[in-house]
Amino acid sequence: MLYIVATPIWNLEDITYRAVRILSEVDGIACEDTRTSKTLLSHYDIHKPLISYHSHSGKSKTDKIIEQLTSGKDIALISDAGTPGISDPGFALIQEALLHDIEVCPIPGPSAVITALSASGMPSHHFLYLGFLPVKKWRQTLLRRISENKTETIVIYESVHRIVKTLTQLSEYFGADHQVVVARELTKKFEQFHRGTLSEVALFFEENPGKVKGEFVILI
Ligand code: SAM
């Protein structure tokens, strides 16, 4: 069995009883960065063989995990934070597992997209999750396409390096007066929701470089 286990997006308490039990019972845990995962696993006194599995892991790494699964072992896949496969590795391994008739079992838990959306105050019955926007030319094409026909809340992941640039660019496509929520440092000590128009929030981050820190979810 391949378990897809969601882990905290920061706060170590945000993990389910079931996730802790599964992680304690499996034969091995595939994870992105073994050092990051060790912090979580030792907090819960879980000591299992770790298999490094990240975005640059090629087919041979996937095949090794599949070998273990077909030999009858149970493996859990976790990522550095949140739900594996959501802007994180997972898809290739899951596809390969299914091709080999290996059962894939989700163990639900945190994801930044749902955490941000749930408290954003933005309409949340329908939403479009874009993950990280592409960095190259396709970015403009995508922004033009979604701005022309926006019917639901759009959720975007962003890093510290591009937050101001992305807010400024969103303001060009959606209009400076369009409402935005930027959820920053979710579940961390300095968690903040910045609400306002795109121009206001972009200006806030430009004028407060001290707040351009950590991890961001943009909702428009
Ligand atoms: N798999 C993760 C999930 O389920 O949300 C997402 C991993 S993705 C590599 C990392 C991005 O998720 C960050 O750049 C940020 O946009 C968002 N993110 C993750 N943790 C966050 C947090 N604590 N606060 C705000 N955004 C976060």
Short mmCIF file of N, CA, C and O and ligand atoms in Angstrom, two decimals, residues 9-10 79 81-88 110-113 129 132 156-159 183-188 215-217, ligand 1:
data_model
loop_
_atom_site.label_atom_id
_atom_site.label_comp_id
_atom_site.label_asym_id
_atom_site.label_seq_id
_atom_site.Cartn_x
_atom_site.Cartn_y
_atom_site.Cartn_z
N ILE A 9 1.79 22.32 7.72
CA ILE A 9 2.45 23.34 6.88
C ILE A 9 3.37 24.20 7.74
O ILE A 9 4.02 25.09 7.25
N TRP A 10 3.42 23.95 9.00
CA TRP A 10 4.45 24.48 9.91
C TRP A 10 4.22 23.97 11.33
O TRP A 10 5.08 23.34 11.92
N SER A 79 5.58 15.17 2.08
CA SER A 79 6.40 16.22 1.49
C SER A 79 6.93 17.09 2.62
O SER A 79 6.66 16.83 3.79
N ALA A 81 6.00 19.91 3.48
CA ALA A 81 4.87 20.56 4.17
C ALA A 81 3.59 20.30 3.41
O ALA A 81 3.58 20.29 2.18
N GLY A 82 2.52 20.08 4.16
CA GLY A 82 1.20 19.98 3.55
C GLY A 82 0.95 18.66 2.86
O GLY A 82 1.45 17.60 3.26
N THR A 83 0.17 18.72 1.81
CA THR A 83 -0.29 17.51 1.13
C THR A 83 0.62 17.19 -0.05
O THR A 83 0.81 18.04 -0.92
N PRO A 84 1.18 15.98 -0.08
CA PRO A 84 2.01 15.60 -1.23
C PRO A 84 1.21 15.74 -2.53
O PRO A 84 0.00 15.52 -2.55
N GLY A 85 1.90 16.13 -3.59
CA GLY A 85 1.23 16.25 -4.90
C GLY A 85 0.63 17.61 -5.13
O GLY A 85 0.36 17.99 -6.27
N ILE A 86 0.39 18.37 -4.07
CA ILE A 86 -0.17 19.72 -4.23
C ILE A 86 1.02 20.68 -4.31
O ILE A 86 1.61 21.04 -3.29
N SER A 87 1.39 21.03 -5.55
CA SER A 87 2.61 21.82 -5.81
C SER A 87 3.82 21.17 -5.13
O SER A 87 4.71 21.85 -4.64
N ASP A 88 3.82 19.88 -5.09
CA ASP A 88 4.88 19.09 -4.47
C ASP A 88 4.98 17.75 -5.21
O ASP A 88 4.03 17.35 -5.89
N PRO A 110 -3.47 18.96 6.39
CA PRO A 110 -3.31 20.34 5.96
C PRO A 110 -2.83 20.52 4.52
O PRO A 110 -2.13 19.67 3.99
N SER A 111 -3.25 21.63 3.95
CA SER A 111 -2.70 22.12 2.70
C SER A 111 -2.86 23.64 2.76
O SER A 111 -3.89 24.13 3.23
N ALA A 112 -1.86 24.37 2.30
CA ALA A 112 -1.90 25.83 2.42
C ALA A 112 -3.08 26.42 1.64
O ALA A 112 -3.67 27.42 2.07
N VAL A 113 -3.43 25.81 0.52
CA VAL A 113 -4.53 26.35 -0.30
C VAL A 113 -5.84 26.37 0.50
O VAL A 113 -6.54 27.40 0.56
N TYR A 129 -7.50 26.75 -8.30
CA TYR A 129 -6.16 26.66 -7.70
C TYR A 129 -5.12 26.61 -8.82
O TYR A 129 -5.12 25.70 -9.64
N PHE A 132 1.86 27.57 -8.20
CA PHE A 132 2.82 28.62 -8.57
C PHE A 132 2.56 29.03 -10.02
O PHE A 132 2.41 28.15 -10.88
N ILE A 156 -3.27 31.34 -5.58
CA ILE A 156 -1.93 31.26 -6.16
C ILE A 156 -0.91 31.10 -5.04
O ILE A 156 -1.02 31.76 -4.00
N TYR A 157 0.07 30.23 -5.23
CA TYR A 157 1.19 30.12 -4.27
C TYR A 157 2.30 31.06 -4.73
O TYR A 157 2.55 31.20 -5.92
N GLU A 158 2.94 31.70 -3.75
CA GLU A 158 4.05 32.58 -4.13
C GLU A 158 5.16 32.53 -3.11
O GLU A 158 4.93 32.22 -1.93
N SER A 159 6.37 32.80 -3.61
CA SER A 159 7.53 32.79 -2.71
C SER A 159 7.91 34.23 -2.40
O SER A 159 7.46 35.17 -3.04
N ALA A 183 -2.34 35.63 2.37
CA ALA A 183 -2.20 34.88 3.63
C ALA A 183 -0.72 34.55 3.78
O ALA A 183 -0.12 33.92 2.91
N ARG A 184 -0.15 35.02 4.87
CA ARG A 184 1.30 34.90 5.05
C ARG A 184 1.60 34.09 6.32
O ARG A 184 0.93 34.26 7.34
N GLU A 185 2.59 33.21 6.22
CA GLU A 185 3.09 32.49 7.40
C GLU A 185 1.97 31.73 8.15
O GLU A 185 1.89 31.79 9.37
N LEU A 186 1.13 31.05 7.39
CA LEU A 186 0.00 30.33 7.99
C LEU A 186 0.46 29.34 9.05
O LEU A 186 1.45 28.62 8.84
N THR A 187 -0.24 29.32 10.14
CA THR A 187 -0.01 28.45 11.31
C THR A 187 1.28 28.78 12.06
O THR A 187 1.66 28.08 13.00
N LYS A 188 1.99 29.84 11.62
CA LYS A 188 3.23 30.22 12.30
C LYS A 188 2.94 31.35 13.28
O LYS A 188 1.85 31.95 13.27
N GLU A 215 6.23 32.56 3.67
CA GLU A 215 5.51 31.89 2.59
C GLU A 215 4.14 32.56 2.41
O GLU A 215 3.53 33.00 3.38
N PHE A 216 3.69 32.59 1.16
CA PHE A 216 2.50 33.37 0.84
C PHE A 216 1.49 32.57 0.02
O PHE A 216 1.87 31.80 -0.87
N VAL A 217 0.23 32.83 0.29
CA VAL A 217 -0.84 32.37 -0.58
C VAL A 217 -1.63 33.63 -0.98
O VAL A 217 -2.02 34.42 -0.13
N1 SAM B 1 2.19 20.74 -0.54
C1 SAM B 1 2.01 22.05 0.05
C2 SAM B 1 0.52 22.24 0.37
O1 SAM B 1 -0.20 21.25 0.45
O2 SAM B 1 0.10 23.38 0.58
C3 SAM B 1 2.55 23.14 -0.84
C4 SAM B 1 4.03 23.07 -1.06
S1 SAM B 1 4.64 24.33 -2.10
C5 SAM B 1 6.25 23.70 -2.48
C6 SAM B 1 5.08 25.60 -0.99
C7 SAM B 1 4.17 26.82 -1.11
O3 SAM B 1 2.96 26.59 -0.40
C8 SAM B 1 4.75 28.09 -0.50
O4 SAM B 1 5.59 28.79 -1.41
C9 SAM B 1 3.50 28.88 -0.18
O5 SAM B 1 2.99 29.52 -1.33
C10 SAM B 1 2.54 27.77 0.25
N2 SAM B 1 2.68 27.54 1.70
C11 SAM B 1 3.16 26.43 2.31
N3 SAM B 1 3.15 26.61 3.65
C12 SAM B 1 2.66 27.84 3.88
C13 SAM B 1 2.42 28.61 5.05
N4 SAM B 1 2.69 28.12 6.27
N5 SAM B 1 1.91 29.86 4.93
C14 SAM B 1 1.63 30.36 3.70
N6 SAM B 1 1.85 29.68 2.56
C15 SAM B 1 2.36 28.45 2.64
#
